[in-house]
CSV table of C-alpha atoms and ligand atoms in Angstrom, one decimal:
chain,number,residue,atom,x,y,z
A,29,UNK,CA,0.0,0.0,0.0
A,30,UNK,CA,1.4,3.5,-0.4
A,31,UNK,CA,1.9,6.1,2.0
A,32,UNK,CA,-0.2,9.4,1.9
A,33,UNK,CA,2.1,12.1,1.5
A,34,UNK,CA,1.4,15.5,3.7
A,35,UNK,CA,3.3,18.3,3.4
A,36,UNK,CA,5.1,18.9,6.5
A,37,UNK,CA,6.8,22.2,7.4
A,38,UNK,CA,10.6,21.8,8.0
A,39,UNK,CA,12.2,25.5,8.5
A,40,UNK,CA,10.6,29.3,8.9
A,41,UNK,CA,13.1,32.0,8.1
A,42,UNK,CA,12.3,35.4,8.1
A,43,UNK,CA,12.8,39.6,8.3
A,44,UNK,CA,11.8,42.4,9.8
A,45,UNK,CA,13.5,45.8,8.4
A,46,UNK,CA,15.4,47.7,11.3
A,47,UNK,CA,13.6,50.8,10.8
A,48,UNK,CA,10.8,51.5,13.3
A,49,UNK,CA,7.7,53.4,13.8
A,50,UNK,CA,6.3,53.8,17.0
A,51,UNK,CA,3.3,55.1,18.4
A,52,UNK,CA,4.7,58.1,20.1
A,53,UNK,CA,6.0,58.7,16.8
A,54,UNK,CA,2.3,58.7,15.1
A,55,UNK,CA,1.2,61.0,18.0
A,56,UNK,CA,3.0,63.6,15.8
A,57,UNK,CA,2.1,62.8,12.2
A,58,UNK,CA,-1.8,62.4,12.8
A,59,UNK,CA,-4.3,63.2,15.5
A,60,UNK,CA,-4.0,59.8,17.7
A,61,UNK,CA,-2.3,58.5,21.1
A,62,UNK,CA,-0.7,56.0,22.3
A,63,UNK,CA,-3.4,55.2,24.7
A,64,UNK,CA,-5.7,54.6,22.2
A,65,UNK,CA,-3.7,53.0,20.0
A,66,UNK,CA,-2.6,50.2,22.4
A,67,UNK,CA,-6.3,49.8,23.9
A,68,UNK,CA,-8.2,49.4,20.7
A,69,UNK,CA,-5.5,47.2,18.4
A,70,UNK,CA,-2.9,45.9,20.9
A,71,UNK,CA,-0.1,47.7,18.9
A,72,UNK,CA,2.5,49.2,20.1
A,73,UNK,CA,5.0,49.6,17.3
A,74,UNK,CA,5.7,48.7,13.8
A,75,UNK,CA,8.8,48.2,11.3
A,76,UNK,CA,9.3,50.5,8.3
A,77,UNK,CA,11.2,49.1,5.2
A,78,UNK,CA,13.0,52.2,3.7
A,79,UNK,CA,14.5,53.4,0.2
A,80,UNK,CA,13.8,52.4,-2.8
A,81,UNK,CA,12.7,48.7,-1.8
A,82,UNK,CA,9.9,46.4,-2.3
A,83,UNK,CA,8.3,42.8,-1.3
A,84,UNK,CA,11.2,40.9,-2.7
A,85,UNK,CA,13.5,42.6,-0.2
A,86,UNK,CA,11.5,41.4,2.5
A,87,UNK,CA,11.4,37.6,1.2
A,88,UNK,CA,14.6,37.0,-0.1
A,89,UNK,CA,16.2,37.4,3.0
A,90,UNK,CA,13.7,35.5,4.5
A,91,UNK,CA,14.1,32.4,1.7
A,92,UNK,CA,18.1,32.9,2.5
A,93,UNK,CA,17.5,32.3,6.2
A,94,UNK,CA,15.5,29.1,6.2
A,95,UNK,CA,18.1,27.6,3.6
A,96,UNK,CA,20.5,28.0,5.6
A,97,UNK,CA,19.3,26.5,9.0
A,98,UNK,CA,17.8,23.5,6.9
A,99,UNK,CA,21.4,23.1,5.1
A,100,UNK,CA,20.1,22.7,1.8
A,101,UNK,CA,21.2,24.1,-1.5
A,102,UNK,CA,18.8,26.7,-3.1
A,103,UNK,CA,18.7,24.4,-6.5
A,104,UNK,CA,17.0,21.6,-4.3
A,105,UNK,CA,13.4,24.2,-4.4
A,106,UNK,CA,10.8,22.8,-6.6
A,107,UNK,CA,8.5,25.9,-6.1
A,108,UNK,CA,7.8,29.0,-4.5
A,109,UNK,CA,4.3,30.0,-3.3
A,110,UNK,CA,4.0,34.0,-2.3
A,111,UNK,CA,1.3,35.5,-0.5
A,112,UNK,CA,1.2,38.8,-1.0
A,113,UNK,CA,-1.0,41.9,-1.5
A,114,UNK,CA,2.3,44.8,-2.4
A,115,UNK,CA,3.8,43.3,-5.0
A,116,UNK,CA,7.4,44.8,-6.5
A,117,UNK,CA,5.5,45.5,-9.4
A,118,UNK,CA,2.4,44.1,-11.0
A,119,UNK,CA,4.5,41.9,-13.2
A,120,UNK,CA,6.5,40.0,-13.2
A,121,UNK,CA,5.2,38.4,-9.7
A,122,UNK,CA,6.7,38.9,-6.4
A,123,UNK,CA,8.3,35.5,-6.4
A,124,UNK,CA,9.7,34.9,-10.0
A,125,UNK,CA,11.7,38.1,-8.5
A,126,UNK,CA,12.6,36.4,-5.2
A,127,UNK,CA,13.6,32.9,-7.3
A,128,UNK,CA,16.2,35.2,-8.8
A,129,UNK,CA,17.4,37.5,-5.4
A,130,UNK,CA,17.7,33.7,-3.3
A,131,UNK,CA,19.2,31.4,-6.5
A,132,UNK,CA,15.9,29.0,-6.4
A,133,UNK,CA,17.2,28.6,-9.6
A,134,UNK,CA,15.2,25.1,-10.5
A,135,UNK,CA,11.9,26.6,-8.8
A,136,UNK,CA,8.6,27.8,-10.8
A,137,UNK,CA,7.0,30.4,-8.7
A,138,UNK,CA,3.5,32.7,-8.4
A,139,UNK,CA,1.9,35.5,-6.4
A,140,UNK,CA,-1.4,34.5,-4.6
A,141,UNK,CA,-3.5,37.6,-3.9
A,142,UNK,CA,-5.5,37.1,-0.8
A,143,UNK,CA,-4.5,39.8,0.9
A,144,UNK,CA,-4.5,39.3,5.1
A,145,UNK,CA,-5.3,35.3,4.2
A,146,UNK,CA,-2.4,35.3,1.6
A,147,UNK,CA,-0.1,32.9,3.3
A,148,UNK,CA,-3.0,30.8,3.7
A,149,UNK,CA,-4.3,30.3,0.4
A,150,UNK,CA,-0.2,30.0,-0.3
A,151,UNK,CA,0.0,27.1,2.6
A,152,UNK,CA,-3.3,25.0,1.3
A,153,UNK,CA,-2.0,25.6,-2.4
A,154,UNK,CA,2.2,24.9,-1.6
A,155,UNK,CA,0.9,21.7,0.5
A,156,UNK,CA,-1.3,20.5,-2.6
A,157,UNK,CA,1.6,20.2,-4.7
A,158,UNK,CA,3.2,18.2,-2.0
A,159,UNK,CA,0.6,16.1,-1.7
A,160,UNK,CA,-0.5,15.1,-5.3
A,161,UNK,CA,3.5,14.0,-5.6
A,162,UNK,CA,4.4,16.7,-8.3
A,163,UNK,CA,6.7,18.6,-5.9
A,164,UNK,CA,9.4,17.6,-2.8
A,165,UNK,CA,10.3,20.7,-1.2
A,166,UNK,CA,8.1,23.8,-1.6
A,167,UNK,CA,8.4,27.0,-0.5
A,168,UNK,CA,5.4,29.2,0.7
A,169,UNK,CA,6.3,32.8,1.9
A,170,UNK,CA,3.9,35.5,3.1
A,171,UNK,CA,5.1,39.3,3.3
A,172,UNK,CA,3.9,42.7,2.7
A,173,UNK,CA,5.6,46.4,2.3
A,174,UNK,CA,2.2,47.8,3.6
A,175,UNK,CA,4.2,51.3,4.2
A,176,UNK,CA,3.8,51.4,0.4
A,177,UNK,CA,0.1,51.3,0.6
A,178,UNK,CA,-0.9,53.1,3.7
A,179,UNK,CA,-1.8,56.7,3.7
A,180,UNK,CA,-0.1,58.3,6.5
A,181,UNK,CA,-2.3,61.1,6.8
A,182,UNK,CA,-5.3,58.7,7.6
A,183,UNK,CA,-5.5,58.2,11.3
A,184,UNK,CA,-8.0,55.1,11.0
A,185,UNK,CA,-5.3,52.7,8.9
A,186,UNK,CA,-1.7,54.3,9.5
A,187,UNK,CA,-2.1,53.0,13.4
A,188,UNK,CA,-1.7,49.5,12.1
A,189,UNK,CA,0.4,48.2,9.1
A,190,UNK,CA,3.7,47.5,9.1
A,191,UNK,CA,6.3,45.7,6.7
A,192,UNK,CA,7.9,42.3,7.3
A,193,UNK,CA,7.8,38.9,5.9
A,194,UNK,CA,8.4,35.6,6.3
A,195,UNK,CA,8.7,31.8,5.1
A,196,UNK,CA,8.1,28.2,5.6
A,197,UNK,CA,10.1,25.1,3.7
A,198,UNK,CA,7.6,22.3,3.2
A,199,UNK,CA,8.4,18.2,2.8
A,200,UNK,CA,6.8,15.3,1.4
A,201,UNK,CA,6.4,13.8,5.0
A,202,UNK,CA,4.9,10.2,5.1
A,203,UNK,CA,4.7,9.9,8.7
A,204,UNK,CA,1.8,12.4,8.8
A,205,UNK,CA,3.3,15.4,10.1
A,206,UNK,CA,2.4,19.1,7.9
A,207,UNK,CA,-0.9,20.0,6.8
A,208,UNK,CA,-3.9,18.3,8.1
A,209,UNK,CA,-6.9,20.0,6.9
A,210,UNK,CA,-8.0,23.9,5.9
A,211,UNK,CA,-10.6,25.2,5.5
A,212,UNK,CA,-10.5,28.5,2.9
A,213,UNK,CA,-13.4,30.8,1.9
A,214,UNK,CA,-14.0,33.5,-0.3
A,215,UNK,CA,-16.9,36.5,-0.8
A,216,UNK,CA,-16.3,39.7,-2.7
A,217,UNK,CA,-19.1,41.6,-1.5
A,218,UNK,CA,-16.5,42.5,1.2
A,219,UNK,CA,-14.7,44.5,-1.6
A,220,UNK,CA,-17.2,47.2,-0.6
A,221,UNK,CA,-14.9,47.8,3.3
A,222,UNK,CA,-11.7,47.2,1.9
A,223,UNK,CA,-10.1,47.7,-0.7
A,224,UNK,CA,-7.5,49.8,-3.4
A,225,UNK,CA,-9.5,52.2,-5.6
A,226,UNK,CA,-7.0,52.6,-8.5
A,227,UNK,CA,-4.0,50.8,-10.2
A,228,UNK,CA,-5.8,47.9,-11.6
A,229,UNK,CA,-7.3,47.3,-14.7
A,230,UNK,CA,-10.5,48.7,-13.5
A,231,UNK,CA,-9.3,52.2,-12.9
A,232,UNK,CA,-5.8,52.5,-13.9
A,233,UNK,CA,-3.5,55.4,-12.4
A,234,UNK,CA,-4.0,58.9,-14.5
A,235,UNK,CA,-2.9,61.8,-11.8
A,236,UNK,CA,-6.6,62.4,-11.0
A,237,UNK,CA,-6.5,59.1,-9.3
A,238,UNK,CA,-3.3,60.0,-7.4
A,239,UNK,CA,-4.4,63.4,-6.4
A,240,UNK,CA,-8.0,61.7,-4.5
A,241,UNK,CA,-5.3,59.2,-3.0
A,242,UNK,CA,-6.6,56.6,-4.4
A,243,UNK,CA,-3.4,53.9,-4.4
A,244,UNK,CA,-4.3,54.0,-0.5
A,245,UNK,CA,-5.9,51.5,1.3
A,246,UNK,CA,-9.4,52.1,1.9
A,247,UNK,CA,-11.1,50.6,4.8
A,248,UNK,CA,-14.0,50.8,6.7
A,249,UNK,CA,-12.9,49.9,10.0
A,250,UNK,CA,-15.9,48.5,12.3
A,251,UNK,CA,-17.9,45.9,9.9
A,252,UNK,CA,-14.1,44.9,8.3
A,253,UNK,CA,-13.6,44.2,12.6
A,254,UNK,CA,-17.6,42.5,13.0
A,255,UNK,CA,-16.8,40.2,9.6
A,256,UNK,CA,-13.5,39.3,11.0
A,257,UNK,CA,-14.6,38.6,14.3
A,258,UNK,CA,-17.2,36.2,13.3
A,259,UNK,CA,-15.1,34.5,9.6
A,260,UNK,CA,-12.3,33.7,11.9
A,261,UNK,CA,-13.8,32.0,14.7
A,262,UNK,CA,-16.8,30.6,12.7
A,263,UNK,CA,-14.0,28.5,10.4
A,264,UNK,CA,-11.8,28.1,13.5
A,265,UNK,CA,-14.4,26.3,15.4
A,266,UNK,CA,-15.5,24.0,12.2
A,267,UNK,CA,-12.2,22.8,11.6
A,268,UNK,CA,-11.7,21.7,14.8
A,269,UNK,CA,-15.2,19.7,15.1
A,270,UNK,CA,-14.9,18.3,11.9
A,271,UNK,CA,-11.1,16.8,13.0
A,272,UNK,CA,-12.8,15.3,16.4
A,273,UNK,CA,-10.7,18.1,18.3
A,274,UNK,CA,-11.4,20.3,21.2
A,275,UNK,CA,-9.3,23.6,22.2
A,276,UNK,CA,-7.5,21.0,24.5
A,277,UNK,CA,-6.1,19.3,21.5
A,278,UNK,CA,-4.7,22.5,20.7
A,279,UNK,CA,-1.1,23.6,21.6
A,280,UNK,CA,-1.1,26.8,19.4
A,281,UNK,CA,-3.5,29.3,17.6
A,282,UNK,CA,-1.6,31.4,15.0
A,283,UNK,CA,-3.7,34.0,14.1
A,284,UNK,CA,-3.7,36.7,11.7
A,285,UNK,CA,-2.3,39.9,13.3
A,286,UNK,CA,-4.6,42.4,12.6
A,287,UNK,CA,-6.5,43.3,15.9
A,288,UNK,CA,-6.0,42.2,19.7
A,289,UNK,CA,-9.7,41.8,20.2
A,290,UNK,CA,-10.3,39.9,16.8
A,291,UNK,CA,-8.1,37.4,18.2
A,292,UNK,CA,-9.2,37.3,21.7
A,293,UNK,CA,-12.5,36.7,20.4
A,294,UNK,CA,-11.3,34.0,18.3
A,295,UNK,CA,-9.5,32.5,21.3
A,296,UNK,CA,-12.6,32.4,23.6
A,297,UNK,CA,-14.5,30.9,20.7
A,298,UNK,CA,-12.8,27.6,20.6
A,299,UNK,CA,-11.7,27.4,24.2
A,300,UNK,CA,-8.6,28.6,23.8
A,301,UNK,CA,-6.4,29.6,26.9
A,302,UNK,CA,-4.6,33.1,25.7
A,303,UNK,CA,-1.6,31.6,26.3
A,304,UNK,CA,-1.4,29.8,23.9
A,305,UNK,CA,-2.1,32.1,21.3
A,306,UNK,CA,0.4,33.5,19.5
A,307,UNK,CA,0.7,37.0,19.4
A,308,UNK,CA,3.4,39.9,18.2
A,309,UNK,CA,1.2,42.8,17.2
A,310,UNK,CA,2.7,44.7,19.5
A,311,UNK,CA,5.6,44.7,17.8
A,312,UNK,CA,5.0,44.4,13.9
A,313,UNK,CA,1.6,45.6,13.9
A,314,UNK,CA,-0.4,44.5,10.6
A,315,UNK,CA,2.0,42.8,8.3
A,316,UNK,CA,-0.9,41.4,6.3
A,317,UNK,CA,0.3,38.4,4.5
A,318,UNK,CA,3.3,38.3,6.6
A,319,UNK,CA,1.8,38.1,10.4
A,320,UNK,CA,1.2,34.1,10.6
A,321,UNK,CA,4.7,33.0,9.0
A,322,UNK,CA,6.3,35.8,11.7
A,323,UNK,CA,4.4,34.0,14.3
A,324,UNK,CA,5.7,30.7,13.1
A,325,UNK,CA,9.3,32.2,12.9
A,326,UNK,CA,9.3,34.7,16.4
A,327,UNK,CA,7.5,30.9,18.4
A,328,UNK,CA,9.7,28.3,16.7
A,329,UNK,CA,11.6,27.8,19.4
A,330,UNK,CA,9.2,26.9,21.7
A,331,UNK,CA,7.1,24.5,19.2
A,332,UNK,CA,7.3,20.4,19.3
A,333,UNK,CA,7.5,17.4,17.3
A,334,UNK,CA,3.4,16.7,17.1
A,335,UNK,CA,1.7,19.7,18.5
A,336,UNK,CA,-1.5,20.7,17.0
A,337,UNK,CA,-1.5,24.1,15.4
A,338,UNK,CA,-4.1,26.0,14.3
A,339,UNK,CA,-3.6,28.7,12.0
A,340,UNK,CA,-6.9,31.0,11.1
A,341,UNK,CA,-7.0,34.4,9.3
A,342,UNK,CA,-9.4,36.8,8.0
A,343,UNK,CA,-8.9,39.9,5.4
A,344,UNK,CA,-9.5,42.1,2.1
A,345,UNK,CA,-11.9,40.4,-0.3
A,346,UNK,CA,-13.4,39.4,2.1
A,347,UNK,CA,-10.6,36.3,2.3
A,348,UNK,CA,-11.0,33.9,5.6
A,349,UNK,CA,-10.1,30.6,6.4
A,350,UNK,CA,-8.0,28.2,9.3
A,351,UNK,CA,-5.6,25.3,8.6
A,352,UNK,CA,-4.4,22.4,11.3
A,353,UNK,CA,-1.4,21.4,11.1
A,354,UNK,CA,0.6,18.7,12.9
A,355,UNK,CA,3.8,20.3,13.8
A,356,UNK,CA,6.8,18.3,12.0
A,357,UNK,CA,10.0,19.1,14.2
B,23,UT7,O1,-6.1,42.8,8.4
B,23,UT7,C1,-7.1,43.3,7.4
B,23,UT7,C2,-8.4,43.3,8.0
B,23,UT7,N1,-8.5,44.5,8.8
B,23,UT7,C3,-9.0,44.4,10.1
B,23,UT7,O2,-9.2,43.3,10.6
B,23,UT7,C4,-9.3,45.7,10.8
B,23,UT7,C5,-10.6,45.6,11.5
B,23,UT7,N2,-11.0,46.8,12.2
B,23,UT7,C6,-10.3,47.3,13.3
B,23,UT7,O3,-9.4,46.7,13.8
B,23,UT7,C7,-10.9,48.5,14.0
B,23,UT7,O4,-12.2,48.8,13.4
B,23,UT7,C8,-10.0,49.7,13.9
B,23,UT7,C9,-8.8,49.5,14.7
B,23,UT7,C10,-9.7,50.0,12.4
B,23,UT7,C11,-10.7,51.0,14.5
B,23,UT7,O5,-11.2,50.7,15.8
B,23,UT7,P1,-12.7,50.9,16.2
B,23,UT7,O6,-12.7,50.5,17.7
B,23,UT7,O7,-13.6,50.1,15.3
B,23,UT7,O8,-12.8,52.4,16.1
B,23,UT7,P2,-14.0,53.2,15.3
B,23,UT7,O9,-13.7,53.2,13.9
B,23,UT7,O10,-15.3,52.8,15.8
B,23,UT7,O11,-13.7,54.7,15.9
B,23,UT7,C12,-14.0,55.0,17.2
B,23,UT7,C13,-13.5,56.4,17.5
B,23,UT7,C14,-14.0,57.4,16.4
B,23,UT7,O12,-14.2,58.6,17.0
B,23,UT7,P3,-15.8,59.1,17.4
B,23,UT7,O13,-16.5,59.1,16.1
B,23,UT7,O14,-16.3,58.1,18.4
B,23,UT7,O15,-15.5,60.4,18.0
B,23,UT7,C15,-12.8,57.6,15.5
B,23,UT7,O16,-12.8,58.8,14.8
B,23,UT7,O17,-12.1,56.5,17.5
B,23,UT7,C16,-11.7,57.5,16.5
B,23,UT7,N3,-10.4,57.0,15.9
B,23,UT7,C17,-9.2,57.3,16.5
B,23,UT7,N4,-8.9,58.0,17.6
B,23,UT7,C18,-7.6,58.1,17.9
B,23,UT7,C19,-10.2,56.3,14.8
B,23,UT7,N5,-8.9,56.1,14.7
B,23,UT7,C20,-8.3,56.7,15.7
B,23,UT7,C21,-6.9,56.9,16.0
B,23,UT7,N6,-6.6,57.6,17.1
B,23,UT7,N7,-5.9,56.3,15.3
């Protein structure tokens, strides 16, 4: 009889650029404090990736990192999945560039745009390939230069992105570590609370579009905040009846960084004590695509051969889904 095949995660790398913005430094670019910042978001600061930079920057290093502390040769990469929502440009995609900076020289690679559930989408669609036996060793990166996209004279969604980014190298496993189940959902009526106006095919950039600031990210904060709430615990909670699994079974919730109390919520949902959630808003703020993977990479340390991790996220589209995974080192 053969083996099923799972994709199992082997190595996170990842990056953070050394540049910081704090809240005591947004108390002088908009009307906002720190004391409100902290109390409704749980941020405390955020990193800034400066000059002329972009997405790749933020991966490649990222890609270089888990390489090296899994001792393997670039060449040895069959594919490279990227979640991300700020690409360098809109073609070529974000990781044929990053294939090129990290010498994945033998890798195809693509761009999934799923915005906040990016490195989702990447992990189901990286651990498919695994899976149906076309690929051995994939990697799926999630990252975002959201610095490029936020206006910083808009108190309401400067308070919370940041840049960073950030990597896993999956296996064919046949002992059943990786990927155990994911659940993924999609519904553009949420376009309507958040979304870019301009740049795309639909309204492409003339200099009206830049004068309304339209290359911003537009958001309407509260039912962006009720949606989330509800997608991510809703999914959370599904995936772990339909696997037989209570929040006991659970040694980690990775959730997507976007909002303390979206995850608190999500927490108390499926039983969850809060420590064992992982969380490093405080410190990166929003990173979009890149939040989960920096969870993966700032906790590995502390994670064991067989835990039961569950990784949910909710964002722009609307985009929402949660994946178990059986922790593989
Ligand atoms: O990751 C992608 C998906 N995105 C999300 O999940 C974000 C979901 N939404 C949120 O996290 C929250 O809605 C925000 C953090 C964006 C806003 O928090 P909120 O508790 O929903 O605030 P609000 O929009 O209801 O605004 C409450 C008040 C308003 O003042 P008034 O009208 O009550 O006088 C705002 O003008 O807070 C004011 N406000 C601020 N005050 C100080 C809004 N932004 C700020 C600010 N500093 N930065």
């Amino acid at each position: 009889m053969t083996q099923k095949i799972t994709a199992a995660i082997t190595a996170v790398g990842g990056f953070v650029p050394e540049d910081k913005l704090t809240n005591a430094d947004l108390e002088k670019i908009v009307d906002t404090n720190d004391e409100w910042i902290r109390s409704r978001t749980g941020i405390e600061e955020r990193r800034i990736l400066k000059g002329q930079k972009g997405t790749s920057d933020l991966l490649a290093p990222a890609v270089e990192q888990l390489l090296k502390k899994r001792g393997i040769s670039p060449l040895e990469i069959d594919a490279l999945v990227v979640g991300t929502v700020t690409p360098d440009m809109m073609f070529p995609s974000t990781a044929n560039l990053v294939c090129h900076k990290a010498g994945l020289k033998n890798a195809w690679g693509f761009d999934m745009l799923a915005a906040c559930s990016g490195f989702l989408y990447a992990l189901t669609t990286g651990a498919a390939l695994i899976e149906s036996g076309r690929c051995k060793k994939v990697i799926v990166a999630g990252g975002d230069k959201m610095s490029s996209i936020v206006d910083y004279s808009d108190r309401t969604t400067c308070i919370i992105f940041g840049d960073g980014g950030a990597a896993v190298l999956l296996e064919a496993n046949t002992e059943g570590y990786g990927v155990q189940d994911s659940i993924l959902r999609s519904d553009g009526a949420g376009c309507a609370h958040l979304h870019m106006k301009a740049g795309g095919s639909l309204r492409p950039a003339t200099a009206e579009t830049v004068a309304n600031k339209e290359h911003f990210i537009y958001q309407e904060g509260q039912p962006v905040f009720k949606a989330a709430v509800k997608g991510m615990a809703d999914v959370s909670a599904e995936l772990l009846e339909r696997n037989n699994l209570t929040g006991d079974d659970i040694a980690w919730l990775v959730p997507h960084q976007a909002n303390k109390r979206i995850i608190d919520a999500t927490a108390d949902r499926i039983g969850l004590s809060h420590d064992k959630v992982m969380l490093n808003i405080q410190r990166y703020g929003n990173t979009t695509a890149g939040t989960i993977p920096l969870c993966l990479w700032d906790w590995e340390s502390q994670l064991k051969k067989g835990d039961n991790i569950v990784i949910a996220a909710f964002g722009g589209g609307f985009t929402w889904g949660a994946t178990l995974i059986k922790w593989g080192y």
